[in-house]
Short mmCIF file of C-alpha atoms and ligand atoms in Angstrom, two decimals:
data_model
loop_
_atom_site.label_atom_id
_atom_site.label_comp_id
_atom_site.label_asym_id
_atom_site.label_seq_id
_atom_site.Cartn_x
_atom_site.Cartn_y
_atom_site.Cartn_z
CA MET A 15 2.30 -166.56 -157.82
CA SER A 16 3.75 -169.81 -156.41
CA PRO A 17 2.12 -172.90 -157.97
CA LYS A 18 -0.67 -174.64 -156.06
CA VAL A 19 0.59 -178.02 -154.79
CA SER A 20 -1.96 -180.59 -153.61
CA VAL A 21 -1.02 -183.78 -151.76
CA ILE A 22 -3.00 -187.04 -151.89
CA ILE A 23 -2.32 -189.69 -149.20
CA PRO A 24 -4.23 -192.98 -149.59
CA ALA A 25 -4.62 -194.56 -146.15
CA PHE A 26 -5.97 -197.86 -144.90
CA ASN A 27 -5.58 -198.46 -141.13
CA GLU A 28 -2.64 -196.13 -140.63
CA GLU A 29 -3.61 -194.58 -137.27
CA SER A 30 -0.10 -195.07 -135.88
CA SER A 31 1.68 -193.42 -138.82
CA ILE A 32 -0.60 -190.89 -140.53
CA GLY A 33 0.03 -188.22 -137.86
CA LEU A 34 3.80 -188.59 -138.35
CA VAL A 35 3.44 -188.20 -142.11
CA LEU A 36 1.30 -185.07 -141.79
CA ASN A 37 3.63 -183.52 -139.18
CA ASP A 38 6.61 -183.80 -141.51
CA LEU A 39 4.88 -182.18 -144.49
CA PRO A 40 5.63 -178.43 -145.01
CA THR A 41 1.92 -177.64 -144.58
CA ASP A 42 2.25 -173.85 -144.99
CA THR A 43 3.64 -174.18 -148.53
CA LEU A 44 0.94 -176.60 -149.69
CA HIS A 45 -2.44 -175.74 -151.26
CA GLU A 46 -4.21 -178.77 -149.71
CA ILE A 47 -3.50 -182.15 -148.09
CA ILE A 48 -6.13 -184.80 -148.79
CA VAL A 49 -6.05 -188.04 -146.78
CA VAL A 50 -8.24 -190.62 -148.46
CA ASP A 51 -9.52 -192.94 -145.75
CA ASN A 52 -9.98 -196.25 -147.57
CA ALA A 53 -12.53 -197.97 -145.32
CA SER A 54 -10.18 -198.02 -142.32
CA THR A 55 -11.42 -199.81 -139.19
CA ASP A 56 -9.08 -197.87 -136.87
CA ASN A 57 -8.75 -194.15 -136.01
CA THR A 58 -6.94 -193.14 -139.20
CA ALA A 59 -9.59 -190.52 -140.12
CA ARG A 60 -9.68 -188.89 -136.67
CA VAL A 61 -5.87 -188.76 -136.35
CA ALA A 62 -5.57 -187.30 -139.86
CA ARG A 63 -8.23 -184.65 -139.20
CA GLU A 64 -6.60 -183.72 -135.85
CA SER A 65 -3.30 -183.36 -137.75
CA GLY A 66 -4.87 -180.79 -140.06
CA ALA A 67 -5.60 -182.82 -143.18
CA ARG A 68 -8.82 -182.81 -145.21
CA VAL A 69 -10.15 -186.38 -144.87
CA VAL A 70 -12.35 -187.89 -147.55
CA GLU A 71 -13.84 -191.39 -147.49
CA GLU A 72 -13.49 -194.05 -150.18
CA LYS A 73 -15.48 -197.17 -149.41
CA HIS A 74 -14.22 -199.20 -152.38
CA LYS A 75 -11.06 -200.93 -151.14
CA GLY A 76 -7.86 -200.58 -153.10
CA TYR A 77 -4.87 -198.28 -153.43
CA GLY A 78 -5.98 -197.08 -156.88
CA SER A 79 -9.55 -196.44 -155.72
CA ALA A 80 -8.21 -194.28 -152.92
CA CYS A 81 -6.02 -192.31 -155.33
CA LEU A 82 -8.90 -191.85 -157.81
CA ARG A 83 -11.06 -190.51 -154.96
CA GLY A 84 -8.29 -188.09 -154.03
CA ILE A 85 -8.10 -186.82 -157.62
CA ALA A 86 -11.88 -186.33 -157.72
CA GLU A 87 -11.61 -184.16 -154.59
CA LEU A 88 -8.80 -181.88 -155.85
CA ASP A 89 -9.30 -178.09 -155.80
CA GLN A 90 -7.74 -177.10 -159.14
CA PRO A 91 -4.04 -177.48 -158.26
CA ASP A 92 -1.07 -176.99 -160.56
CA ILE A 93 0.85 -179.95 -159.19
CA VAL A 94 -0.34 -183.17 -157.53
CA VAL A 95 1.85 -185.19 -155.16
CA PHE A 96 1.18 -188.76 -154.00
CA LEU A 97 2.83 -190.37 -150.96
CA ASP A 98 1.97 -193.25 -148.67
CA GLY A 99 0.45 -192.98 -145.22
CA ASP A 100 2.70 -195.53 -143.49
CA TYR A 101 5.65 -193.19 -142.85
CA SER A 102 8.00 -195.21 -145.07
CA ASP A 103 8.60 -192.11 -147.23
CA TYR A 104 10.29 -188.92 -145.87
CA PRO A 105 7.51 -186.33 -146.37
CA GLU A 106 9.95 -183.43 -146.00
CA GLU A 107 11.53 -184.52 -149.31
CA ILE A 108 8.43 -183.19 -151.10
CA THR A 109 10.33 -179.97 -151.84
CA SER A 110 12.92 -181.76 -153.99
CA ILE A 111 10.25 -183.93 -155.65
CA ILE A 112 8.17 -180.94 -156.83
CA GLN A 113 11.11 -178.64 -157.75
CA PRO A 114 11.65 -179.93 -161.34
CA VAL A 115 7.91 -179.50 -162.02
CA ILE A 116 7.79 -176.01 -160.45
CA SER A 117 10.77 -174.94 -162.59
CA GLY A 118 8.87 -176.09 -165.66
CA GLU A 119 11.55 -178.59 -166.72
CA GLN A 120 9.53 -181.76 -166.02
CA ASP A 121 5.92 -183.01 -166.07
CA PHE A 122 6.39 -186.10 -163.90
CA VAL A 123 8.91 -186.71 -161.09
CA LEU A 124 9.32 -190.05 -159.32
CA GLY A 125 11.09 -190.62 -156.04
CA SER A 126 13.24 -193.71 -156.56
CA ARG A 127 14.01 -195.89 -153.53
CA MET A 128 16.48 -197.94 -155.62
CA ILE A 129 19.27 -195.34 -155.93
CA LEU A 130 20.42 -194.70 -152.33
CA PRO A 131 21.86 -197.90 -150.79
CA GLU A 132 20.12 -197.36 -147.43
CA SER A 133 16.76 -196.87 -149.17
CA ARG A 134 17.25 -199.97 -151.29
CA ALA A 135 18.08 -201.90 -148.12
CA ALA A 136 14.80 -200.80 -146.50
CA LEU A 137 12.83 -202.42 -149.32
CA LEU A 138 11.99 -206.07 -148.67
CA PRO A 139 13.79 -208.46 -151.10
CA GLN A 140 10.51 -209.48 -152.81
CA ALA A 141 9.69 -205.80 -153.42
CA ARG A 142 13.19 -205.14 -154.78
CA TYR A 143 13.11 -208.11 -157.19
CA GLY A 144 9.50 -207.49 -158.16
CA ASN A 145 10.31 -203.87 -159.00
CA ARG A 146 13.41 -204.88 -160.93
CA LEU A 147 11.37 -207.27 -163.08
CA ALA A 148 8.65 -204.65 -163.65
CA VAL A 149 11.06 -201.86 -164.69
CA PHE A 150 12.95 -204.32 -166.92
CA LEU A 151 9.70 -205.18 -168.76
CA ILE A 152 8.73 -201.49 -169.03
CA CYS A 153 12.13 -200.74 -170.55
CA LEU A 154 11.82 -203.71 -172.94
CA PHE A 155 8.28 -202.87 -174.12
CA PHE A 156 8.08 -199.08 -173.76
CA ARG A 157 11.74 -198.02 -174.14
CA HIS A 158 11.91 -195.99 -170.92
CA ARG A 159 14.35 -196.79 -168.12
CA TYR A 160 12.75 -196.47 -164.67
CA THR A 161 14.50 -197.82 -161.55
CA ASP A 162 11.48 -198.11 -159.24
CA LEU A 163 7.67 -198.07 -158.91
CA GLY A 164 7.86 -195.84 -155.82
CA PRO A 165 4.70 -194.25 -154.32
CA PHE A 166 6.27 -190.80 -153.69
CA ARG A 167 5.77 -188.82 -156.92
CA ALA A 168 4.69 -185.46 -158.35
CA ILE A 169 2.90 -184.73 -161.62
CA ARG A 170 1.49 -181.63 -163.34
CA TYR A 171 -2.29 -181.62 -162.84
CA GLU A 172 -2.88 -181.12 -166.57
CA SER A 173 -0.66 -184.15 -167.33
CA LEU A 174 -2.45 -186.26 -164.72
CA LYS A 175 -5.82 -185.45 -166.31
CA ALA A 176 -4.40 -186.10 -169.79
CA ILE A 177 -3.24 -189.65 -169.00
CA GLY A 178 -6.65 -190.65 -167.56
CA MET A 179 -5.87 -192.98 -164.66
CA GLN A 180 -8.16 -196.01 -164.19
CA ASP A 181 -6.65 -198.72 -162.00
CA THR A 182 -8.35 -199.32 -158.63
CA ASP A 183 -5.66 -201.28 -156.78
CA PHE A 184 -1.99 -202.35 -157.16
CA GLY A 185 -1.67 -201.56 -160.89
CA TRP A 186 -1.89 -197.79 -160.19
CA THR A 187 1.80 -196.89 -159.95
CA VAL A 188 2.83 -198.87 -163.04
CA GLU A 189 -0.21 -197.64 -165.06
CA MET A 190 0.81 -194.01 -164.42
CA GLN A 191 4.42 -194.70 -165.36
CA ILE A 192 3.52 -196.46 -168.64
CA LYS A 193 0.89 -193.88 -169.65
CA ALA A 194 3.36 -191.06 -168.90
CA VAL A 195 5.81 -192.61 -171.39
CA LYS A 196 3.09 -193.24 -173.97
CA LYS A 197 1.89 -189.62 -173.59
CA GLY A 198 5.44 -188.30 -174.10
CA LEU A 199 5.59 -186.58 -170.72
CA ARG A 200 8.94 -185.17 -169.57
CA ILE A 201 9.92 -187.63 -166.81
CA ILE A 202 12.76 -187.82 -164.28
CA GLU A 203 13.55 -189.88 -161.20
CA ILE A 204 15.25 -188.44 -158.16
CA PRO A 205 16.72 -190.47 -155.31
CA VAL A 206 14.60 -190.48 -152.16
CA ARG A 207 15.20 -191.91 -148.72
CA TYR A 208 13.01 -194.84 -147.69
CA ARG A 209 12.54 -196.64 -144.37
CA GLU A 210 10.57 -199.52 -142.94
CA ARG A 211 6.89 -198.66 -142.56
CA VAL A 212 5.27 -197.90 -139.21
CA GLY A 213 2.71 -200.51 -138.28
CA VAL A 214 2.06 -203.95 -139.70
CA SER A 215 3.00 -204.62 -143.34
CA LYS A 216 -0.08 -205.22 -145.48
CA ILE A 217 1.46 -205.89 -148.86
CA THR A 218 5.18 -206.46 -149.31
CA GLY A 219 5.55 -208.17 -145.94
CA THR A 220 2.87 -210.75 -146.69
CA VAL A 221 3.00 -213.61 -149.20
CA SER A 222 -0.57 -213.05 -150.39
CA GLY A 223 -0.06 -209.27 -150.63
CA THR A 224 3.16 -209.66 -152.59
CA PHE A 225 1.60 -212.24 -154.89
CA LYS A 226 -1.54 -210.16 -155.53
CA ALA A 227 0.41 -206.95 -156.08
CA GLY A 228 3.05 -208.69 -158.22
CA THR A 229 0.49 -210.38 -160.44
CA LYS A 230 -1.50 -207.18 -160.94
CA ILE A 231 1.64 -205.19 -161.80
CA ILE A 232 2.78 -207.70 -164.45
CA TYR A 233 -0.79 -207.96 -165.81
CA THR A 234 -0.96 -204.16 -166.11
CA ILE A 235 2.32 -203.98 -168.05
CA PHE A 236 1.08 -206.53 -170.61
CA LYS A 237 -2.37 -204.87 -170.73
CA TYR A 238 -0.84 -201.56 -171.86
CA LEU A 239 1.40 -203.37 -174.32
CA ILE A 240 -1.78 -204.47 -176.09
CA VAL A 241 -4.18 -201.49 -175.62
N1 GTP B 310 -2.71 -202.37 -148.41
C1 GTP B 310 -3.56 -201.45 -148.74
N2 GTP B 310 -3.14 -200.17 -148.60
C2 GTP B 310 -4.01 -199.25 -148.92
C3 GTP B 310 -5.32 -199.55 -149.36
N3 GTP B 310 -5.93 -198.41 -149.57
C4 GTP B 310 -5.05 -197.46 -149.26
N4 GTP B 310 -3.88 -197.97 -148.86
C5 GTP B 310 -2.71 -197.21 -148.49
O1 GTP B 310 -1.81 -197.29 -149.57
C6 GTP B 310 -0.47 -197.10 -149.13
C7 GTP B 310 0.39 -198.24 -149.64
O2 GTP B 310 -0.01 -199.43 -149.05
P1 GTP B 310 1.04 -200.33 -148.25
O3 GTP B 310 0.28 -201.30 -147.47
O4 GTP B 310 2.00 -199.45 -147.54
O5 GTP B 310 1.75 -201.08 -149.43
P2 GTP B 310 3.29 -201.39 -149.55
O6 GTP B 310 4.10 -200.20 -149.20
O7 GTP B 310 3.44 -201.95 -150.92
O8 GTP B 310 3.54 -202.55 -148.55
P3 GTP B 310 3.71 -202.49 -146.97
O9 GTP B 310 4.13 -201.09 -146.58
O10 GTP B 310 4.74 -203.50 -146.68
O11 GTP B 310 2.34 -202.83 -146.43
C8 GTP B 310 -0.55 -197.01 -147.61
O12 GTP B 310 -0.63 -195.66 -147.21
C9 GTP B 310 -1.88 -197.70 -147.30
O13 GTP B 310 -2.47 -197.28 -146.11
C10 GTP B 310 -5.74 -200.89 -149.50
O14 GTP B 310 -6.85 -201.20 -149.87
N5 GTP B 310 -4.83 -201.81 -149.18
MG1 MG B 311 4.11 -199.23 -147.49
#
């Protein structure tokens, strides 16, 4: 029996990209694809539904809230994959992201955008430096060397439940990475391709977005140093 792989895509106003993301996913090998529409004001939900995804609504704004809603909607998978809805990831790379979990070697696989030069170049400088600072602090405090806080990742469903995710916005990715280390999960990073997003940048391309996300990420690292 091939393992059941469920995909969660948090989406806020991604009508121009969500169809591209869904078209590039190997739908026939996946158990379910859940697009979490996070209070979009455009046609994200309609485009996602027309592209074959199961769309669920999350009214509470925030990347983490959308991911938590996606988890609550899961249909008993073996593996859960997260990727963004702005077409900055290469959805077809899902096969290499899930392979180490399918083979039973790993519990948690992260797609790093900091390994391939062309991917690194597609990250805005503030995102690159912000990530470098965050992974440096994680290594200092939690003794695990990550290279990125990338959105494209796969985790065993049982491990995901065991770490008990809580964050409702930008602290989500770093919370999962710290809790995975604290829980002793088997973790690897694989290089993934990354490109500029489709549509207008909401976070890394804006000063306020970068500041809010950066502050929350650093706050989350220190929070889990204490608790
Ligand atoms: N910005 C933002 N994105 C959200 C929210 N809820 C869900 N998302 C989705 O979360 C994913 C990541 O958000 P992005 O805006 O791409 O964040 P980013 O990649 O750090 O920065 P940019 O791509 O430069 O905007 C995308 O698929 C968004 O549509 C939210 O409340 N705010
Ligand atoms: Mg993005």
